[in-house]
Coordinates of C-alpha atoms and ligand atoms in Angstrom, one line a residue:
M1 CA -2.9 9.4 -19.6
S2 CA -4.9 12.6 -20.0
S3 CA -4.1 15.4 -17.7
I4 CA -6.0 15.1 -14.4
R5 CA -6.8 18.8 -14.6
E6 CA -9.1 18.3 -17.6
V7 CA -12.8 18.6 -17.0
P8 CA -14.2 15.0 -17.3
D9 CA -17.0 14.4 -19.8
S10 CA -19.3 13.6 -16.8
L11 CA -19.1 17.2 -15.6
K12 CA -19.9 18.8 -19.0
G13 CA -23.6 17.9 -19.2
T14 CA -26.0 15.0 -19.1
E15 CA -24.1 11.8 -18.9
P16 CA -24.8 8.1 -19.2
P17 CA -24.8 6.2 -15.9
Y18 CA -21.6 4.7 -14.6
D19 CA -21.4 0.9 -14.5
L20 CA -19.6 1.0 -11.2
L21 CA -19.2 3.6 -8.5
V22 CA -16.2 2.6 -6.3
V23 CA -16.1 4.2 -2.9
G24 CA -12.6 4.2 -1.4
G25 CA -9.2 5.1 -2.9
G26 CA -7.2 2.6 -0.9
I27 CA -5.6 -0.5 -2.4
N28 CA -8.8 -2.5 -2.7
G29 CA -10.9 0.3 -4.3
C30 CA -8.1 1.2 -6.8
G31 CA -7.5 -2.5 -7.6
I32 CA -11.2 -3.1 -8.3
A33 CA -11.5 0.1 -10.4
R34 CA -8.5 -0.9 -12.5
D35 CA -9.8 -4.4 -13.1
A36 CA -13.3 -3.2 -14.0
A37 CA -12.1 -0.4 -16.2
G38 CA -9.8 -2.9 -18.1
R39 CA -12.9 -5.0 -18.8
G40 CA -14.6 -2.0 -20.4
A41 CA -16.8 -0.9 -17.5
R42 CA -17.5 2.8 -17.0
V43 CA -16.0 3.5 -13.6
L44 CA -16.0 6.4 -11.2
L45 CA -13.9 6.1 -8.0
V46 CA -14.4 8.6 -5.2
E47 CA -11.9 9.0 -2.3
Q48 CA -12.7 11.4 0.5
D49 CA -9.0 12.3 1.2
D50 CA -5.8 11.7 -0.8
L51 CA -5.3 8.3 -2.4
A52 CA -3.9 5.8 0.2
S53 CA -4.5 8.3 3.0
H54 CA -5.5 5.6 5.5
T55 CA -4.7 1.9 6.0
S56 CA -3.1 1.4 2.6
S57 CA -0.2 3.7 3.5
A58 CA 0.2 2.5 7.1
S59 CA 1.1 -1.2 6.5
T60 CA 4.3 -3.0 7.3
K61 CA 4.7 -3.0 3.5
L62 CA 5.3 -6.7 3.1
I63 CA 4.2 -8.7 0.0
H64 CA 4.0 -11.9 1.9
G65 CA 2.1 -15.1 2.5
G66 CA 2.1 -14.4 6.2
L67 CA 4.3 -17.0 7.9
R68 CA 2.5 -16.6 11.2
Y69 CA -1.0 -17.2 9.8
L70 CA 0.1 -20.9 9.4
E71 CA -0.3 -21.1 13.2
Y72 CA -3.9 -20.2 12.7
Y73 CA -4.3 -22.8 9.9
E74 CA -5.1 -20.1 7.3
F75 CA -3.8 -22.3 4.5
R76 CA -6.1 -20.8 1.8
L77 CA -5.1 -17.3 2.5
V78 CA -1.3 -18.1 2.8
R79 CA -1.4 -20.0 -0.5
E80 CA -3.3 -17.3 -2.3
A81 CA -0.9 -14.7 -0.9
L82 CA 2.2 -16.6 -1.9
I83 CA 0.9 -17.0 -5.5
E84 CA 0.1 -13.3 -5.5
R85 CA 3.6 -12.5 -4.2
E86 CA 5.1 -14.1 -7.4
R87 CA 2.6 -12.2 -9.7
L88 CA 3.1 -8.8 -8.0
L89 CA 6.9 -9.1 -8.2
K90 CA 6.4 -9.5 -12.0
I91 CA 3.9 -6.7 -12.6
A92 CA 5.5 -4.1 -10.5
P93 CA 9.3 -4.8 -10.3
H94 CA 10.1 -1.2 -9.6
I95 CA 8.1 -0.7 -6.4
I96 CA 8.0 -4.4 -5.2
W97 CA 11.2 -6.3 -4.6
P98 CA 12.3 -9.5 -2.9
M99 CA 13.7 -9.4 0.6
R100 CA 15.3 -12.1 2.9
F101 CA 13.9 -12.4 6.4
V102 CA 16.2 -13.7 9.2
L103 CA 14.3 -15.5 12.0
P104 CA 16.5 -16.0 15.1
H105 CA 15.6 -19.1 17.1
S106 CA 14.9 -18.4 20.8
K107 CA 15.1 -21.3 23.2
M108 CA 12.2 -19.9 25.3
L109 CA 9.8 -19.6 22.3
R110 CA 8.7 -21.8 19.4
P111 CA 10.8 -25.0 19.0
A112 CA 13.2 -25.2 16.0
W113 CA 11.3 -28.2 14.5
L114 CA 8.1 -26.1 14.5
L115 CA 9.8 -23.2 12.7
R116 CA 11.4 -25.6 10.2
T117 CA 8.1 -27.3 9.4
G118 CA 6.4 -23.9 9.0
L119 CA 9.1 -22.7 6.7
F120 CA 9.0 -25.9 4.7
L121 CA 5.3 -25.4 4.1
Y122 CA 5.9 -21.7 3.3
D123 CA 8.3 -22.7 0.6
H124 CA 6.1 -25.3 -0.9
L125 CA 2.5 -23.9 -0.7
C126 CA 3.3 -21.9 -3.9
T127 CA 4.5 -24.3 -6.6
N128 CA 6.0 -21.7 -8.9
M129 CA 8.2 -19.9 -6.4
T130 CA 11.1 -18.1 -8.0
L131 CA 12.5 -16.6 -4.8
P132 CA 15.4 -18.3 -3.0
K133 CA 14.2 -21.0 -0.5
T134 CA 14.7 -21.2 3.3
R135 CA 18.2 -21.9 4.7
A136 CA 19.3 -22.7 8.2
I137 CA 21.8 -20.2 9.7
D138 CA 24.7 -20.5 12.2
F139 CA 24.9 -17.0 13.6
K140 CA 28.5 -17.5 14.8
K141 CA 29.6 -17.9 11.1
D142 CA 27.0 -15.9 9.1
A143 CA 27.1 -12.1 8.7
T144 CA 23.4 -11.9 9.5
G145 CA 24.3 -12.9 13.1
K146 CA 26.6 -9.9 13.6
P147 CA 24.1 -7.4 14.9
L148 CA 22.4 -10.0 17.2
Q149 CA 23.1 -10.7 20.9
N150 CA 25.4 -13.7 21.7
Q151 CA 22.6 -15.8 23.0
Y152 CA 21.2 -16.3 19.5
V153 CA 23.3 -19.0 17.9
R154 CA 21.1 -20.3 15.2
G155 CA 18.1 -19.4 13.1
F156 CA 16.6 -19.4 9.6
E157 CA 16.4 -17.2 6.6
Y158 CA 13.5 -17.2 4.2
S159 CA 12.1 -15.0 1.3
D160 CA 9.2 -12.6 1.0
G161 CA 8.5 -9.3 -0.8
W162 CA 8.6 -5.6 0.1
V163 CA 6.3 -3.0 -1.4
Q164 CA 6.0 0.8 -1.4
D165 CA 2.4 0.5 -0.4
S166 CA 1.0 4.0 -1.2
R167 CA 2.7 3.9 -4.6
L168 CA 1.0 0.6 -5.4
V169 CA -2.3 2.3 -4.8
V170 CA -1.5 5.3 -7.0
L171 CA -0.2 3.0 -9.8
N172 CA -3.5 1.1 -9.8
A173 CA -5.4 4.4 -9.9
M174 CA -3.2 5.6 -12.8
D175 CA -3.8 2.4 -14.7
A176 CA -7.5 2.5 -14.1
A177 CA -7.6 6.1 -15.4
Q178 CA -5.6 5.1 -18.5
R179 CA -8.3 2.6 -19.1
G180 CA -11.1 5.2 -18.8
A181 CA -11.9 5.3 -15.1
E182 CA -12.6 8.7 -13.5
I183 CA -10.8 9.2 -10.2
Y184 CA -12.0 12.0 -7.9
T185 CA -9.9 12.5 -4.8
H186 CA -11.2 14.7 -1.9
T187 CA -14.7 13.6 -2.8
R188 CA -17.0 11.8 -0.4
L189 CA -20.0 9.6 -1.0
T190 CA -22.6 11.2 1.3
G191 CA -25.8 9.3 0.5
A192 CA -27.5 7.3 -2.2
K193 CA -31.0 6.4 -3.4
R194 CA -31.4 2.8 -4.5
G195 CA -33.7 1.8 -7.3
P196 CA -34.3 -1.7 -8.6
D197 CA -31.4 -1.5 -11.1
M198 CA -29.8 2.0 -10.6
W199 CA -28.2 4.0 -7.8
E200 CA -28.5 7.8 -7.6
A201 CA -25.5 8.7 -5.4
T202 CA -24.7 12.1 -3.9
I203 CA -21.0 12.9 -3.9
E204 CA -19.5 15.9 -2.2
N205 CA -16.3 17.7 -3.4
L206 CA -14.7 18.5 -0.1
S207 CA -12.5 21.2 -1.6
D208 CA -15.4 23.5 -2.3
N209 CA -18.3 21.6 -0.6
S210 CA -20.2 21.4 -3.9
T211 CA -22.4 18.3 -4.3
R212 CA -23.6 16.4 -7.4
V213 CA -25.7 13.4 -8.1
V214 CA -24.3 10.6 -10.2
K215 CA -26.1 7.4 -11.5
A216 CA -24.4 4.1 -11.2
R217 CA -25.6 0.5 -12.0
A218 CA -23.6 -0.9 -9.0
I219 CA -21.6 0.4 -6.0
V220 CA -18.4 -1.1 -4.6
N221 CA -18.0 -0.3 -1.0
A222 CA -14.2 -0.4 -0.5
A223 CA -14.2 2.0 2.4
G224 CA -11.8 0.0 4.5
P225 CA -12.3 0.9 8.2
W226 CA -15.6 2.7 7.2
V227 CA -17.0 -0.3 5.3
A228 CA -19.7 -1.1 7.9
S229 CA -20.6 2.5 8.7
L230 CA -21.0 3.3 5.0
L231 CA -23.3 0.4 4.6
H232 CA -25.3 0.9 7.8
D233 CA -25.3 4.6 8.5
T234 CA -24.9 6.2 5.0
L235 CA -26.7 3.7 2.8
H236 CA -29.0 2.1 5.4
I237 CA -28.4 -1.4 4.2
P238 CA -28.5 -4.2 6.8
S239 CA -25.6 -6.7 6.8
R240 CA -24.6 -9.6 9.0
N241 CA -20.9 -8.9 8.3
N242 CA -18.8 -6.5 10.3
V243 CA -15.2 -5.4 10.8
R244 CA -12.9 -5.5 13.8
L245 CA -10.8 -2.4 13.9
V246 CA -7.3 -3.2 15.1
K247 CA -4.7 -0.4 15.3
G248 CA -1.1 -1.2 14.2
S249 CA 1.8 1.2 14.7
H250 CA 5.4 1.4 13.5
I251 CA 8.5 3.3 14.5
V252 CA 11.4 4.4 12.3
V253 CA 14.9 4.7 13.9
P254 CA 18.4 5.3 12.5
K255 CA 19.8 2.2 10.9
L256 CA 20.2 -0.6 13.4
F257 CA 22.2 -3.1 11.2
E258 CA 24.0 -3.4 7.9
G259 CA 22.8 -5.5 5.0
S260 CA 19.6 -5.8 2.9
Q261 CA 18.0 -8.5 5.1
A262 CA 15.1 -7.9 7.5
Y263 CA 14.6 -9.6 10.9
I264 CA 11.5 -11.3 12.1
L265 CA 11.5 -11.3 15.9
Q266 CA 9.4 -13.5 18.2
N267 CA 8.1 -12.0 21.4
P268 CA 7.2 -13.8 24.6
D269 CA 3.5 -12.8 24.0
K270 CA 3.7 -15.0 20.9
R271 CA 3.4 -11.9 18.6
I272 CA 6.1 -11.1 16.1
V273 CA 7.8 -7.8 15.2
F274 CA 9.7 -7.0 12.1
A275 CA 12.9 -4.9 11.8
I276 CA 13.3 -3.9 8.2
P277 CA 16.0 -1.8 6.4
Y278 CA 14.2 1.4 5.4
E279 CA 14.9 4.2 2.9
G280 CA 18.7 3.6 3.0
K281 CA 19.5 5.2 6.4
F282 CA 16.8 3.8 8.7
T283 CA 15.2 0.7 10.2
L284 CA 11.4 0.3 10.3
I285 CA 10.1 -1.6 13.3
G286 CA 6.5 -2.8 13.7
T287 CA 3.9 -3.6 14.4
T288 CA 1.4 -3.7 17.3
D289 CA -2.2 -5.0 17.5
V290 CA -4.4 -2.8 19.6
P291 CA -8.3 -3.0 19.4
W292 CA -9.6 0.3 18.2
D293 CA -13.1 1.8 18.8
Q294 CA -12.3 5.5 18.2
D295 CA -12.3 7.6 15.0
A296 CA -10.5 5.6 12.3
G297 CA -9.5 8.8 10.5
H298 CA -7.2 10.0 13.3
V299 CA -4.8 7.3 14.5
E300 CA -1.5 7.8 16.3
I301 CA 1.0 5.6 18.0
A302 CA 0.7 5.6 21.8
P303 CA 3.8 5.9 24.1
D304 CA 3.3 2.3 25.4
E305 CA 3.4 1.0 21.8
I306 CA 6.7 2.8 21.3
D307 CA 8.0 1.1 24.5
Y308 CA 6.7 -2.3 23.3
L309 CA 8.4 -2.0 19.9
C310 CA 11.7 -0.8 21.5
E311 CA 11.6 -3.7 24.0
S312 CA 10.9 -6.2 21.2
V313 CA 14.1 -5.3 19.2
N314 CA 16.2 -4.8 22.4
R315 CA 15.6 -8.5 23.2
Y316 CA 17.6 -9.4 20.0
F317 CA 20.0 -6.7 18.9
D318 CA 23.3 -5.6 20.5
K319 CA 22.6 -2.0 19.7
A320 CA 19.8 -0.8 22.0
V321 CA 16.9 1.4 20.8
R322 CA 15.4 4.0 23.1
P323 CA 12.1 5.9 22.5
S324 CA 14.3 9.1 22.0
D325 CA 15.9 7.5 18.9
V326 CA 12.6 7.4 17.1
V327 CA 12.6 9.8 14.1
W328 CA 9.2 9.0 12.7
T329 CA 6.1 7.0 13.5
Y330 CA 2.9 6.0 11.7
A331 CA -0.2 4.1 12.6
G332 CA -3.2 2.7 10.8
V333 CA -6.3 0.7 11.5
R334 CA -6.7 -2.8 10.1
P335 CA -10.3 -3.3 8.9
L336 CA -10.4 -7.0 9.7
Y337 CA -13.3 -9.2 8.9
D338 CA -15.0 -10.0 12.3
D339 CA -14.8 -13.7 12.8
N340 CA -15.5 -13.4 16.5
S341 CA -11.9 -14.2 17.6
G342 CA -11.2 -13.3 21.2
N343 CA -7.6 -12.0 20.5
A344 CA -6.8 -9.1 18.1
S345 CA -3.7 -10.9 16.7
A346 CA -5.8 -14.0 16.0
V347 CA -8.6 -12.3 13.9
T348 CA -8.5 -13.7 10.4
R349 CA -6.5 -11.7 7.8
D350 CA -8.7 -13.3 5.0
Y351 CA -11.4 -11.3 3.3
V352 CA -15.1 -11.6 2.7
L353 CA -17.0 -10.0 -0.2
D354 CA -20.6 -9.4 0.6
V355 CA -23.0 -8.8 -2.4
D356 CA -26.5 -7.5 -1.8
A357 CA -28.4 -7.7 -5.0
S358 CA -31.9 -7.4 -3.6
A359 CA -32.1 -4.1 -5.7
A360 CA -29.3 -2.3 -7.6
P361 CA -26.3 -4.3 -6.4
I362 CA -23.7 -3.3 -3.8
L363 CA -20.6 -5.2 -3.0
S364 CA -18.8 -4.6 0.2
V365 CA -15.2 -5.6 1.0
F366 CA -14.5 -6.8 4.5
G367 CA -10.8 -7.4 5.4
G368 CA -8.0 -8.2 3.0
K369 CA -4.3 -7.6 2.7
I370 CA -2.2 -5.4 0.4
T371 CA -0.7 -8.6 -0.9
T372 CA -4.0 -10.1 -2.0
F373 CA -5.6 -6.9 -3.5
R374 CA -5.3 -8.1 -7.2
K375 CA -7.0 -11.5 -6.5
L376 CA -9.6 -9.8 -4.3
A377 CA -10.4 -7.5 -7.2
E378 CA -10.8 -10.4 -9.5
H379 CA -13.1 -12.1 -7.0
A380 CA -15.1 -8.9 -6.6
I381 CA -15.6 -8.6 -10.4
E382 CA -16.6 -12.3 -10.6
K383 CA -19.3 -11.7 -7.9
L384 CA -20.6 -8.6 -9.7
A385 CA -20.5 -10.1 -13.2
P386 CA -23.9 -11.9 -13.0
H387 CA -25.5 -8.5 -12.3
L388 CA -23.4 -6.4 -14.7
S389 CA -22.8 -7.9 -18.1
V390 CA -19.9 -5.6 -19.0
L391 CA -17.9 -7.4 -16.4
K392 CA -18.2 -10.8 -18.0
K393 CA -15.1 -10.2 -20.1
P394 CA -12.1 -12.5 -19.2
E395 CA -9.7 -11.8 -16.3
W396 CA -6.7 -9.8 -17.4
T397 CA -4.7 -8.3 -14.5
A398 CA -2.4 -11.3 -13.7
D399 CA 0.3 -10.5 -16.2
V400 CA -0.2 -6.9 -17.2
A401 CA 2.4 -4.5 -15.8
L402 CA 1.4 -1.6 -13.6
P403 CA 2.6 1.9 -15.0
G404 CA 6.4 1.9 -15.2
G405 CA 6.7 -1.8 -14.4
D406 CA 7.2 -3.0 -17.9
F407 CA 10.6 -4.6 -17.4
E408 CA 12.0 -7.9 -15.9
R409 CA 12.9 -7.9 -12.2
S410 CA 16.4 -9.0 -13.1
A411 CA 16.8 -6.0 -15.4
F412 CA 16.4 -3.4 -12.7
Q413 CA 20.0 -2.3 -12.6
R414 CA 20.1 -2.1 -16.4
Q415 CA 17.1 0.2 -16.3
V416 CA 18.9 2.5 -13.9
S417 CA 21.9 2.6 -16.3
K418 CA 19.6 3.4 -19.2
L419 CA 18.2 6.3 -17.2
Q420 CA 21.7 7.6 -16.5
D421 CA 22.7 7.2 -20.1
F422 CA 19.6 9.4 -21.0
A423 CA 20.2 11.9 -18.2
P424 CA 24.0 11.7 -17.3
H425 CA 23.7 14.6 -14.8
L426 CA 21.6 12.4 -12.4
S427 CA 23.6 11.0 -9.5
S428 CA 23.5 7.2 -9.2
H429 CA 21.4 7.6 -6.1
T430 CA 18.8 9.8 -7.8
A431 CA 18.7 7.6 -10.9
W432 CA 18.2 4.6 -8.6
R433 CA 15.5 6.4 -6.5
L434 CA 13.6 7.5 -9.6
M435 CA 13.6 4.0 -11.0
R436 CA 12.5 2.5 -7.7
N437 CA 9.5 5.0 -7.6
Y438 CA 8.5 5.4 -11.2
G439 CA 10.2 2.6 -13.2
T440 CA 10.3 3.3 -16.9
R441 CA 8.1 6.4 -16.2
A442 CA 11.2 8.0 -14.8
L443 CA 12.1 8.9 -18.4
Q444 CA 9.2 11.3 -18.4
I445 CA 10.6 13.1 -15.4
A446 CA 14.3 13.2 -16.2
T447 CA 15.7 15.6 -18.8
R448 CA 19.0 15.5 -20.6
E449 CA 20.2 18.8 -19.2
S450 CA 20.5 19.2 -15.4
G451 CA 19.3 22.8 -15.4
D452 CA 16.0 21.7 -16.9
M453 CA 15.1 19.6 -13.8
G454 CA 14.2 23.0 -12.2
E455 CA 14.2 24.1 -8.6
N456 CA 15.4 21.7 -5.9
F457 CA 13.1 21.3 -2.9
G458 CA 15.6 19.5 -0.6
A459 CA 17.0 16.0 -0.7
D460 CA 17.0 15.3 -4.5
L461 CA 13.4 16.4 -5.1
S462 CA 13.3 18.5 -8.3
R463 CA 10.6 20.7 -9.7
R464 CA 10.2 18.2 -12.7
E465 CA 9.4 15.4 -10.2
V466 CA 6.9 17.6 -8.3
D467 CA 5.2 18.6 -11.5
Y468 CA 4.9 15.0 -12.6
L469 CA 3.3 14.1 -9.3
L470 CA 0.8 17.0 -9.5
D471 CA -0.1 16.3 -13.1
H472 CA -0.2 12.5 -13.2
E473 CA -0.5 11.2 -9.6
W474 CA -3.3 13.3 -8.0
A475 CA -0.8 14.9 -5.5
R476 CA -2.1 18.2 -4.1
T477 CA 0.0 19.1 -1.1
A478 CA 3.6 18.9 0.1
H479 CA 2.5 16.2 2.5
D480 CA 1.1 14.1 -0.3
I481 CA 4.4 14.3 -2.1
L482 CA 6.7 13.9 0.9
W483 CA 4.9 11.2 2.8
R484 CA 2.8 9.2 0.3
R485 CA 4.1 9.5 -3.2
S486 CA 7.6 9.3 -1.7
K487 CA 9.1 9.1 1.7
L488 CA 11.4 12.1 1.1
G489 CA 9.8 13.7 4.2
L490 CA 12.4 11.7 6.1
F491 CA 15.2 13.8 4.4
V492 CA 13.6 17.2 3.7
S493 CA 13.8 20.1 6.2
Q494 CA 10.7 22.0 7.5
D495 CA 11.8 25.1 5.5
D496 CA 12.1 23.0 2.3
A497 CA 8.7 21.5 2.9
E498 CA 7.2 25.0 3.3
R499 CA 8.9 26.2 0.1
L500 CA 7.4 23.1 -1.7
Q501 CA 4.0 24.0 -0.4
N502 CA 4.4 27.6 -1.6
Y503 CA 5.4 26.4 -5.1
I504 CA 2.3 24.1 -5.2
D505 CA 0.0 27.0 -4.1
H506 CA 1.4 29.3 -6.7
R507 CA 1.1 26.7 -9.4
H508 CA -2.5 26.1 -8.5
T509 CA -3.2 29.8 -8.6
D510 CA -1.5 30.2 -12.0
A511 CA -3.4 27.2 -13.4
H512 CA -6.7 28.8 -12.0
H513 CA -5.9 32.1 -13.7
A514 CA -5.1 30.4 -17.0
V515 CA -8.5 28.6 -16.9
M516 CA -10.3 31.8 -16.0
Q517 CA -8.6 33.6 -19.0
D518 CA -9.6 30.8 -21.3
V519 CA -13.2 31.1 -20.1
A520 CA -13.2 34.8 -20.6
Ligands
LIG601 C1 -0.4 -1.9 10.9 C2 -0.7 -2.6 9.6 C3 0.2 -3.4 9.0 C4 -0.2 -4.1 7.8 N1 0.8 -4.8 7.1 C5 0.5 -5.4 6.0 C6 1.5 -6.0 5.2 O1 2.7 -6.0 5.6 N2 1.2 -6.7 4.1 C7 -0.1 -6.7 3.6 O2 -0.3 -7.3 2.6 N3 -1.1 -6.1 4.3 C8 -0.8 -5.4 5.4 N4 -1.8 -4.7 6.1 C9 -3.2 -4.8 5.6 C10 -3.5 -3.7 4.5 O3 -2.8 -2.5 4.8 C11 -4.9 -3.5 4.4 O4 -5.6 -4.7 4.3 C12 -5.3 -2.6 3.2 O5 -4.5 -1.5 3.1 C13 -6.8 -2.2 3.3 O6 -7.0 -1.4 2.1 P1 -8.5 -0.8 1.9 O7 -8.5 -0.3 0.5 O8 -9.5 -1.9 2.2 O9 -8.6 0.3 3.0 P2 -8.1 1.8 3.0 O10 -6.7 1.9 2.6 O11 -8.3 2.4 4.4 O12 -9.0 2.6 2.0 C14 -10.3 2.9 2.2 C15 -10.6 4.3 1.7 O13 -12.0 4.6 1.7 C16 -12.1 6.0 1.9 N5 -13.5 6.2 2.3 C17 -14.2 5.8 3.3 N6 -15.4 6.3 3.3 C18 -15.6 7.0 2.2 C19 -16.6 7.8 1.6 N7 -17.9 7.8 2.2 N8 -16.4 8.4 0.4 C20 -15.2 8.4 -0.2 N9 -14.2 7.7 0.3 C21 -14.3 7.0 1.5 C22 -11.1 6.3 3.0 O14 -10.7 7.6 3.0 C23 -9.9 5.3 2.7 O15 -8.9 6.0 2.0 C24 -1.5 -4.0 7.3 C25 -2.4 -3.1 7.9 C26 -2.0 -2.4 9.0 C27 -3.0 -1.5 9.7

């Protein structure tokens, strides 16, 4: 990949039009940019903040069919998601891995026969499932029952997947860039003139408030929670479709239970809450469903959501969780396709792609899941292909690994050993963490000599890793590195975070001086 500091051709003078201007650097925008660039399209993606700043870093991080959607008869969505689960486990085995989910049966809630039927369907809707199937559990005999209260005597255990959501977004952007796409972060689409077959779009660089006009044959509106406002308020295009914004929040507490299994807990209000092993030392608990009509850019957990999540787990585990145990929280807004459901939990999680080709085409993405992003991107390209001949090339993303994911899932531990053979000074924890975050790209970060890894910024974050993230993954601030490219923020002190930010600031200043000297 070329350095992201290089001045792109498009800034050097008159340029040919882009085929596609993608608005939004969440999972859907980056997935579509990757797919289109791989088919030879000239792609520009603009993201107003950092990549994955909004919904795509605030998910429960499940690569799942969505067991509970079966209750709403969402068979198409569940089947597509289960097939995608298998594909994504193959193309990104570093950042996506299988997880077992324990479902305690509660006498007051759904009957056992209903759970068994749902799980049977869940195991069989995807015919090429490679993950272990459902099993019934006697909690008195099985280790998974140990952290649970005595009243829970039986339940089930089934398979799904887990993803580092914001890293999935960045890997899609990296792959798109390797295939020729230009990715501008901190850049907003502020307006566009529509011609019969060409857009003239104004984009603003929010770092220095400079604006520029770019030409594009088509626009993809993957603005997530802003999809409808971008369409109506910025581009003045009428559409029948809309989104329902539903806030969802999570809490992180010190580890509640041993083992690599997660728990799926039924609540009396019929909602479910997950308790998931998180970053080695913690448990992640979520989520909530709260209708949201305020600014989608500033979302925080409310105290009553924290209480609700604590109560949900306290119904099941021996060890009680109090709001004061919470070490971190995050919240995001689901941009759900508005199907006019009365209840926020019942709104469809399926997606709708709306193409307006009455002049230069625009495709808008309503709804979607992290799990289905790849298929959504394929469908988006299929819908645009009649209007953009470059997109007529065959589908290609189903089997092509994302950056660093070019190994078999079963070979993960072997890859960690390989990395340690190459850089024997790495602790087994660091080698494991680098492999989980960067896969085979970890070999670009590690060096043979421990001293060459450079300054340590707390936890096991080295200068080499920081430089890699600044040079190859569009990170710009300590926050980007500690909370989106990684979750090392959970382990790094405030002082270390400030030291990291100082290092980044100096590096930017040095790079700026070097460019100025070259120009002089
Ligand atoms: C609480 C919660 C839990 C979830 N759990 C799961 C789960 O476990 N599994 C799963 O599969 N899915 C899950 N989801 C759903 C999933 O996270 C979302 O469907 C997905 O992240 C949406 O991605 P997106 O790209 O459409 O939106 P976003 O990630 O929000 O990206 C849209 C981007 O567009 C940018 N943008 C907007 N306007 C402009 C503009 N004018 N110019 C430039 N950029 C602009 C925004 O800054 C934003 O970054 C969950 C969602 C939530 C909220």
